[in-house]
Amino acid sequence: DAVAVLPAPQNLSVQSTNMKHVLTWSPVVVPEEIIHYSVEYQGEYESLYMSHIWIPSSWCSPTAGPECDITDDITATVPYNLRVRAVLGSQTSAWSTLKQPFNQNSTILTPPGMEVTQDGFHLVIKLEDLGPQFEYFVAYWRKESGAEEHVKMVMNGGVPVHLETMEPGSAYCVKAQTFVKAIGRHSAFSQAECVKVQGETLPL
Amino acid sequence: DLRRCLISTDVHTIEESFRGIKKAIQAKDIFQNVTILSPSETLHSIKPSDVCCVTKNLLAFYMDRVFKDHLEPNPQILRKISSIANSFLSMQKTLQQCQKQRLCHCGQEATNATRIIHDNYDQLEVRSAAIKSLGELDIFLAWIDKHHHGTSA
């Protein structure tokens, strides 16, 4: 190994929201030099059975920025070890390893964006497309006391979905949450959005 | 008690990972007329009550032997194998929950089927056996997919 005069990256951390995972670290600064980085990972399988095996990240071996989208590398719901080193020509720093292994089941799940519209008397929702791992629970009800809440499971975002044929002169409200089967968790519900037949969206 | 211990892991994601490396792996298999998982005799005759045990045993077969015995130089293939191995580890943890609830009983046929597969593996030189077993992953994945539909435990 080259003598590690190049300082190792510090402050590794992972930000994960809606199953998108980004590893970040503090940049290594060497005056008048452009530093690159190399990211590697090992899943729990490797750390248990083949601890010497580290796998080059799909997108960041090498990379210029002090961050790396590791979403495509994290493919199972098990802890993953992550490490980074700086590269300058043939020189490499020591590896810096993420203190705590990362597991995708810790991702932050946000309520989905949604567009509630009416097509004539039809109540229609279009949900934010968060990717193939996401399913959506949509709850909707007629805005009157004692109204029953209906639930519909939507498998894909990004496409309009018919919810209900509305009664003239009535108002309907809708809210939605996401569910990720791979980690067995769901988001909080979104704010409810209401529409009045032939009217605009009512503020809450 | 017909209630089985089922895996809810999305097998299709694993199948997708395997499809990405199947051709490259099977091209390295030089013993084309030999099989290790031998579907016609072994896996297809497994009774529902033995499904959990055989699944557990075959996950262990791949985790303890196949993935360890195969040395992969190509990073792209290594990533796919890692993805499959870690998904199997996740599935294994699910089955371990079943074992605690004594839902993963091993009948004689399940034990025999597992032994046949290990015996087939031992017939070949270890690297060849590992590459062949990797190439037969689709047989195992299809079997899991077929036998693990329905609600999870």
Coordinates of C-alpha atoms in Angstrom, one line a residue:
Chain A
D1 CA 0.0 0.0 0.0
A2 CA 1.1 3.6 -0.8
V3 CA 2.2 5.5 2.2
A4 CA -1.0 7.2 3.5
V5 CA 0.2 10.8 3.4
L6 CA -3.2 11.7 1.8
P7 CA -5.6 12.3 4.7
A8 CA -8.6 10.0 4.9
P9 CA -12.1 11.5 4.5
Q10 CA -13.9 12.3 7.7
N11 CA -17.5 12.7 9.0
L12 CA -19.1 9.9 6.9
S13 CA -22.8 9.8 7.2
V14 CA -25.8 8.5 5.3
Q15 CA -28.9 10.5 4.5
S16 CA -31.8 8.3 3.4
T17 CA -35.3 9.5 2.4
N18 CA -37.9 7.5 0.6
M19 CA -35.5 4.7 -0.1
K20 CA -32.9 7.0 -1.8
H21 CA -29.6 6.7 0.1
V22 CA -26.8 9.1 -0.1
L23 CA -23.4 8.7 1.6
T24 CA -21.6 12.0 2.4
W25 CA -18.3 12.9 3.9
S26 CA -16.1 16.0 4.5
P27 CA -14.0 16.7 1.4
V28 CA -10.2 16.2 1.6
V29 CA -8.4 19.4 0.6
V30 CA -4.9 19.4 -0.9
P31 CA -4.0 22.8 -2.3
E32 CA -4.0 23.0 -6.1
E33 CA -4.9 19.3 -6.4
I34 CA -8.2 17.7 -7.5
I35 CA -9.0 14.8 -5.1
H36 CA -11.2 11.9 -6.1
Y37 CA -12.7 9.3 -3.9
S38 CA -13.5 5.6 -4.0
V39 CA -16.5 4.1 -2.2
E40 CA -16.9 0.5 -1.3
Y41 CA -19.5 -1.5 0.6
Q42 CA -20.2 -4.9 2.1
G43 CA -23.5 -6.3 3.1
E44 CA -24.1 -8.3 6.3
Y45 CA -23.4 -11.5 4.3
E46 CA -19.9 -10.4 3.3
S47 CA -19.2 -9.1 6.8
L48 CA -20.3 -12.4 8.3
Y49 CA -19.0 -14.9 5.8
M50 CA -16.3 -13.2 3.7
S51 CA -15.2 -10.1 5.8
H52 CA -12.2 -9.5 3.5
I53 CA -14.6 -8.9 0.5
W54 CA -15.5 -5.2 -0.2
I55 CA -17.4 -4.3 -3.3
P56 CA -16.8 -1.2 -5.4
S57 CA -19.9 1.1 -5.3
S58 CA -21.8 1.1 -8.6
W59 CA -21.4 4.8 -9.2
C60 CA -18.6 6.1 -7.0
S61 CA -15.4 4.1 -7.7
P62 CA -14.1 6.7 -8.4
T63 CA -16.1 9.9 -7.9
A64 CA -15.2 13.6 -7.7
G65 CA -17.8 14.9 -5.2
P66 CA -17.8 14.3 -1.5
E67 CA -21.0 12.3 -1.8
C68 CA -22.3 9.1 -3.3
D69 CA -25.7 7.8 -4.3
I70 CA -25.6 4.3 -2.9
T71 CA -29.2 3.4 -3.6
D72 CA -28.3 0.8 -6.2
D73 CA -25.8 -0.8 -3.9
I74 CA -28.2 -1.3 -1.0
T75 CA -30.5 -4.0 -2.3
A76 CA -31.4 -6.0 0.8
T77 CA -32.8 -5.2 4.2
V78 CA -29.7 -6.0 6.1
P79 CA -26.9 -3.8 7.6
Y80 CA -24.3 -2.6 5.2
N81 CA -20.8 -1.4 6.0
L82 CA -19.5 1.5 3.9
R83 CA -16.1 3.0 3.5
V84 CA -14.4 5.8 1.5
R85 CA -10.8 6.7 0.7
A86 CA -9.3 9.7 -1.1
V87 CA -7.4 9.2 -4.4
L88 CA -4.8 11.5 -5.9
G89 CA -3.1 10.0 -8.9
S90 CA -1.5 6.8 -7.7
Q91 CA -1.7 7.9 -4.0
T92 CA -4.5 6.7 -1.8
S93 CA -5.5 7.6 1.7
A94 CA -6.4 5.1 4.4
W95 CA -10.0 3.9 4.3
S96 CA -12.6 5.7 6.5
T97 CA -15.5 3.4 7.5
L98 CA -19.0 4.5 8.4
K99 CA -19.2 4.2 12.2
Q100 CA -22.6 2.5 12.2
P101 CA -23.7 0.0 9.5
F102 CA -26.6 1.4 7.4
N103 CA -29.8 -0.5 7.0
Q104 CA -32.4 0.7 4.5
N105 CA -35.2 0.1 7.1
S106 CA -34.1 3.3 8.7
T107 CA -35.0 5.4 5.7
I108 CA -37.3 8.4 6.3
L109 CA -40.7 7.9 4.6
T110 CA -42.5 11.1 3.8
P111 CA -46.2 11.4 2.9
P112 CA -46.6 11.2 -0.9
G113 CA -47.3 14.3 -3.0
M114 CA -50.7 14.0 -4.6
E115 CA -53.0 15.9 -7.1
V116 CA -56.7 15.5 -6.3
T117 CA -58.9 16.6 -9.3
Q118 CA -62.4 16.1 -10.5
D119 CA -63.2 14.9 -14.0
G120 CA -66.9 15.7 -14.2
F121 CA -68.4 13.8 -11.3
H122 CA -65.3 11.6 -11.0
L123 CA -62.9 12.0 -8.1
V124 CA -59.4 11.4 -9.4
I125 CA -56.0 11.2 -7.7
K126 CA -52.6 11.3 -9.1
L127 CA -49.8 10.3 -6.7
E128 CA -46.1 11.2 -6.7
D129 CA -44.1 8.4 -8.3
L130 CA -41.6 7.4 -5.7
G131 CA -40.3 4.3 -7.4
P132 CA -41.1 0.6 -7.8
Q133 CA -40.7 -0.3 -4.1
F134 CA -43.6 2.0 -3.2
E135 CA -47.3 1.1 -2.8
Y136 CA -49.9 3.7 -1.7
F137 CA -52.9 3.6 0.6
V138 CA -55.5 6.2 -0.3
A139 CA -58.3 7.1 2.1
Y140 CA -61.2 9.2 0.9
W141 CA -64.6 10.2 2.3
R142 CA -67.5 12.4 1.7
K143 CA -67.2 15.6 3.7
E144 CA -70.2 15.3 6.0
S145 CA -70.6 14.1 9.6
G146 CA -70.5 10.4 10.0
A147 CA -69.3 9.8 6.5
E148 CA -67.6 6.4 6.0
E149 CA -63.9 6.4 5.1
H150 CA -63.0 4.3 2.0
V151 CA -59.5 2.9 1.4
K152 CA -57.9 2.0 -1.9
M153 CA -54.5 0.5 -2.5
V154 CA -52.6 2.0 -5.5
M155 CA -49.7 0.0 -6.8
N156 CA -48.0 2.7 -8.9
G157 CA -47.6 6.4 -8.6
G158 CA -47.6 8.9 -11.5
V159 CA -50.8 7.7 -13.1
P160 CA -54.4 9.1 -12.5
V161 CA -56.6 6.8 -10.5
H162 CA -60.3 7.0 -10.3
L163 CA -61.6 6.9 -6.7
E164 CA -65.3 7.7 -6.7
T165 CA -68.2 9.0 -8.6
M166 CA -69.3 12.0 -6.6
E167 CA -72.8 13.2 -5.7
P168 CA -73.7 16.6 -7.2
G169 CA -73.2 19.5 -4.7
S170 CA -71.2 17.4 -2.3
A171 CA -67.5 17.7 -1.2
Y172 CA -65.0 14.9 -0.9
C173 CA -61.6 14.7 0.9
V174 CA -58.6 12.5 0.2
K175 CA -55.4 11.6 2.0
A176 CA -52.6 9.1 1.2
Q177 CA -49.7 7.3 2.7
T178 CA -46.9 5.2 1.2
F179 CA -46.0 1.6 2.1
V180 CA -42.7 -0.1 1.4
K181 CA -43.0 -3.9 1.5
A182 CA -39.2 -4.5 1.5
I183 CA -38.9 -2.8 4.9
G184 CA -42.5 -3.4 6.1
R185 CA -43.1 0.3 7.0
H186 CA -45.4 3.1 5.9
S187 CA -45.3 6.8 5.9
A188 CA -47.5 9.2 7.8
F189 CA -50.7 10.3 6.0
S190 CA -50.6 13.4 3.8
Q191 CA -52.7 16.4 4.7
A192 CA -56.2 15.8 3.4
E193 CA -57.2 17.6 0.2
C194 CA -60.9 18.3 -0.5
V195 CA -62.8 19.1 -3.6
K196 CA -66.4 20.2 -4.1
V197 CA -68.2 19.0 -7.1
Q198 CA -68.0 21.7 -9.7
G199 CA -66.0 23.7 -7.2
E200 CA -62.2 24.4 -6.6
T201 CA -60.1 22.6 -4.0
L202 CA -61.3 23.9 -0.6
P203 CA -58.6 25.1 1.9
L204 CA -58.6 23.0 5.1
Chain B
D1 CA -51.5 -27.8 10.9
L2 CA -51.3 -26.8 7.3
R3 CA -50.2 -23.2 8.2
R4 CA -46.9 -22.8 6.5
C5 CA -44.0 -20.5 7.3
L6 CA -43.8 -18.2 4.3
I7 CA -41.2 -15.7 3.1
S8 CA -42.6 -12.3 2.1
T9 CA -39.3 -11.1 0.4
D10 CA -39.9 -10.0 -3.1
V11 CA -38.3 -12.9 -5.1
H12 CA -38.7 -11.0 -8.4
T13 CA -36.1 -8.5 -7.3
I14 CA -33.7 -11.4 -6.7
E15 CA -34.7 -13.0 -10.0
E16 CA -33.9 -9.7 -11.7
S17 CA -30.4 -9.7 -10.1
F18 CA -29.8 -13.2 -11.3
R19 CA -31.0 -12.6 -14.8
G20 CA -28.2 -9.9 -15.0
I21 CA -25.5 -12.6 -14.4
K22 CA -27.1 -15.8 -15.6
K23 CA -25.5 -16.0 -19.0
A24 CA -22.0 -15.0 -17.7
I25 CA -22.2 -17.6 -14.9
Q26 CA -23.7 -20.5 -16.9
A27 CA -21.0 -19.9 -19.6
K28 CA -18.3 -20.8 -17.1
D29 CA -20.1 -24.1 -16.2
I30 CA -18.1 -26.7 -18.1
F31 CA -20.1 -29.7 -16.9
Q32 CA -23.3 -29.1 -18.8
N33 CA -24.7 -32.6 -18.5
V34 CA -24.6 -32.7 -14.7
T35 CA -27.1 -31.0 -12.4
I36 CA -26.9 -30.2 -8.6
L37 CA -30.5 -29.1 -7.8
S38 CA -31.9 -31.7 -10.3
P39 CA -35.5 -30.3 -10.3
S40 CA -37.2 -33.4 -11.6
E41 CA -36.3 -35.6 -8.8
T42 CA -35.5 -33.4 -5.8
L43 CA -37.4 -30.1 -5.4
H44 CA -40.7 -30.9 -7.2
S45 CA -41.5 -33.8 -4.9
I46 CA -41.4 -31.6 -1.7
K47 CA -44.6 -31.7 0.3
P48 CA -46.1 -28.4 1.6
S49 CA -45.2 -29.3 5.2
D50 CA -41.5 -29.6 4.2
V51 CA -41.3 -26.3 2.3
C52 CA -40.0 -24.3 5.2
C53 CA -37.3 -26.8 6.1
V54 CA -36.1 -27.3 2.5
T55 CA -36.1 -23.5 2.0
K56 CA -34.0 -23.1 5.2
N57 CA -31.7 -25.8 4.2
L58 CA -31.1 -24.5 0.6
L59 CA -30.6 -21.0 1.8
A60 CA -27.9 -22.4 4.1
F61 CA -26.5 -24.4 1.2
Y62 CA -26.0 -21.3 -0.9
M63 CA -24.9 -19.1 2.0
D64 CA -22.5 -21.6 3.7
R65 CA -21.1 -23.3 0.6
V66 CA -21.9 -21.8 -2.9
F67 CA -21.4 -18.1 -2.3
K68 CA -18.3 -18.8 -0.2
D69 CA -16.7 -21.3 -2.7
H70 CA -17.2 -19.0 -5.7
L71 CA -14.5 -16.4 -6.2
E72 CA -15.8 -13.6 -8.5
P73 CA -13.3 -11.1 -10.0
N74 CA -15.9 -9.1 -12.0
P75 CA -17.3 -6.2 -9.9
Q76 CA -20.6 -6.1 -11.7
I77 CA -21.2 -9.8 -11.2
L78 CA -19.9 -9.6 -7.7
R79 CA -22.5 -6.8 -6.9
K80 CA -25.3 -9.0 -8.2
I81 CA -24.1 -12.1 -6.2
S82 CA -23.8 -9.8 -3.1
S83 CA -27.3 -8.6 -3.7
I84 CA -28.7 -12.2 -3.9
A85 CA -26.6 -13.3 -0.9
N86 CA -27.8 -10.5 1.3
S87 CA -31.4 -11.0 0.2
F88 CA -31.0 -14.7 1.2
L89 CA -29.6 -13.6 4.6
S90 CA -32.7 -11.4 5.0
M91 CA -35.0 -14.4 4.1
Q92 CA -33.0 -16.6 6.5
K93 CA -33.8 -14.2 9.3
T94 CA -37.5 -14.5 8.5
L95 CA -37.3 -18.3 8.6
Q96 CA -35.4 -18.2 11.9
Q97 CA -38.5 -16.5 13.4
C98 CA -40.5 -19.5 12.2
Q99 CA -38.1 -22.0 13.8
K100 CA -38.6 -20.3 17.1
Q101 CA -42.3 -20.9 16.7
R102 CA -41.6 -24.5 15.7
L103 CA -43.1 -24.0 12.2
C104 CA -40.1 -25.3 10.3
H105 CA -40.3 -29.1 10.8
C106 CA -37.9 -31.3 8.7
G107 CA -39.5 -34.5 7.5
Q108 CA -37.5 -37.4 6.1
E109 CA -38.1 -36.4 2.5
A110 CA -36.8 -32.9 3.2
T111 CA -33.7 -34.2 4.8
N112 CA -33.2 -36.6 1.9
A113 CA -33.6 -33.9 -0.7
T114 CA -31.1 -31.7 1.1
R115 CA -28.6 -34.5 1.4
I116 CA -28.9 -35.3 -2.4
I117 CA -28.1 -31.7 -3.2
H118 CA -25.0 -31.7 -1.0
D119 CA -23.9 -35.1 -2.4
N120 CA -24.3 -33.8 -5.9
Y121 CA -22.2 -30.8 -4.9
D122 CA -19.5 -33.0 -3.4
Q123 CA -19.2 -35.0 -6.7
L124 CA -17.6 -32.0 -8.4
E125 CA -14.5 -30.0 -7.8
V126 CA -15.5 -27.2 -5.5
R127 CA -15.1 -24.2 -7.9
S128 CA -17.0 -26.1 -10.6
A129 CA -19.7 -27.1 -8.1
A130 CA -20.1 -23.5 -7.0
I131 CA -20.4 -22.1 -10.5
K132 CA -22.9 -24.8 -11.4
S133 CA -25.0 -24.1 -8.3
L134 CA -24.9 -20.4 -9.0
G135 CA -26.1 -21.1 -12.6
E136 CA -29.0 -23.1 -11.2
L137 CA -30.2 -20.3 -8.9
D138 CA -33.2 -19.8 -11.1
I139 CA -34.4 -23.3 -10.3
F140 CA -34.3 -22.5 -6.6
L141 CA -35.8 -19.0 -7.0
A142 CA -38.7 -20.4 -9.1
W143 CA -39.3 -23.0 -6.5
I144 CA -39.4 -20.4 -3.7
D145 CA -41.7 -18.2 -5.8
K146 CA -44.1 -21.1 -6.3
H147 CA -44.1 -22.4 -2.7
H148 CA -44.0 -19.1 -0.8
H149 CA -47.1 -17.3 -2.2
G150 CA -49.8 -16.3 0.2
T151 CA -49.6 -14.5 3.6
S152 CA -46.3 -14.5 5.6
A153 CA -46.1 -16.0 9.1

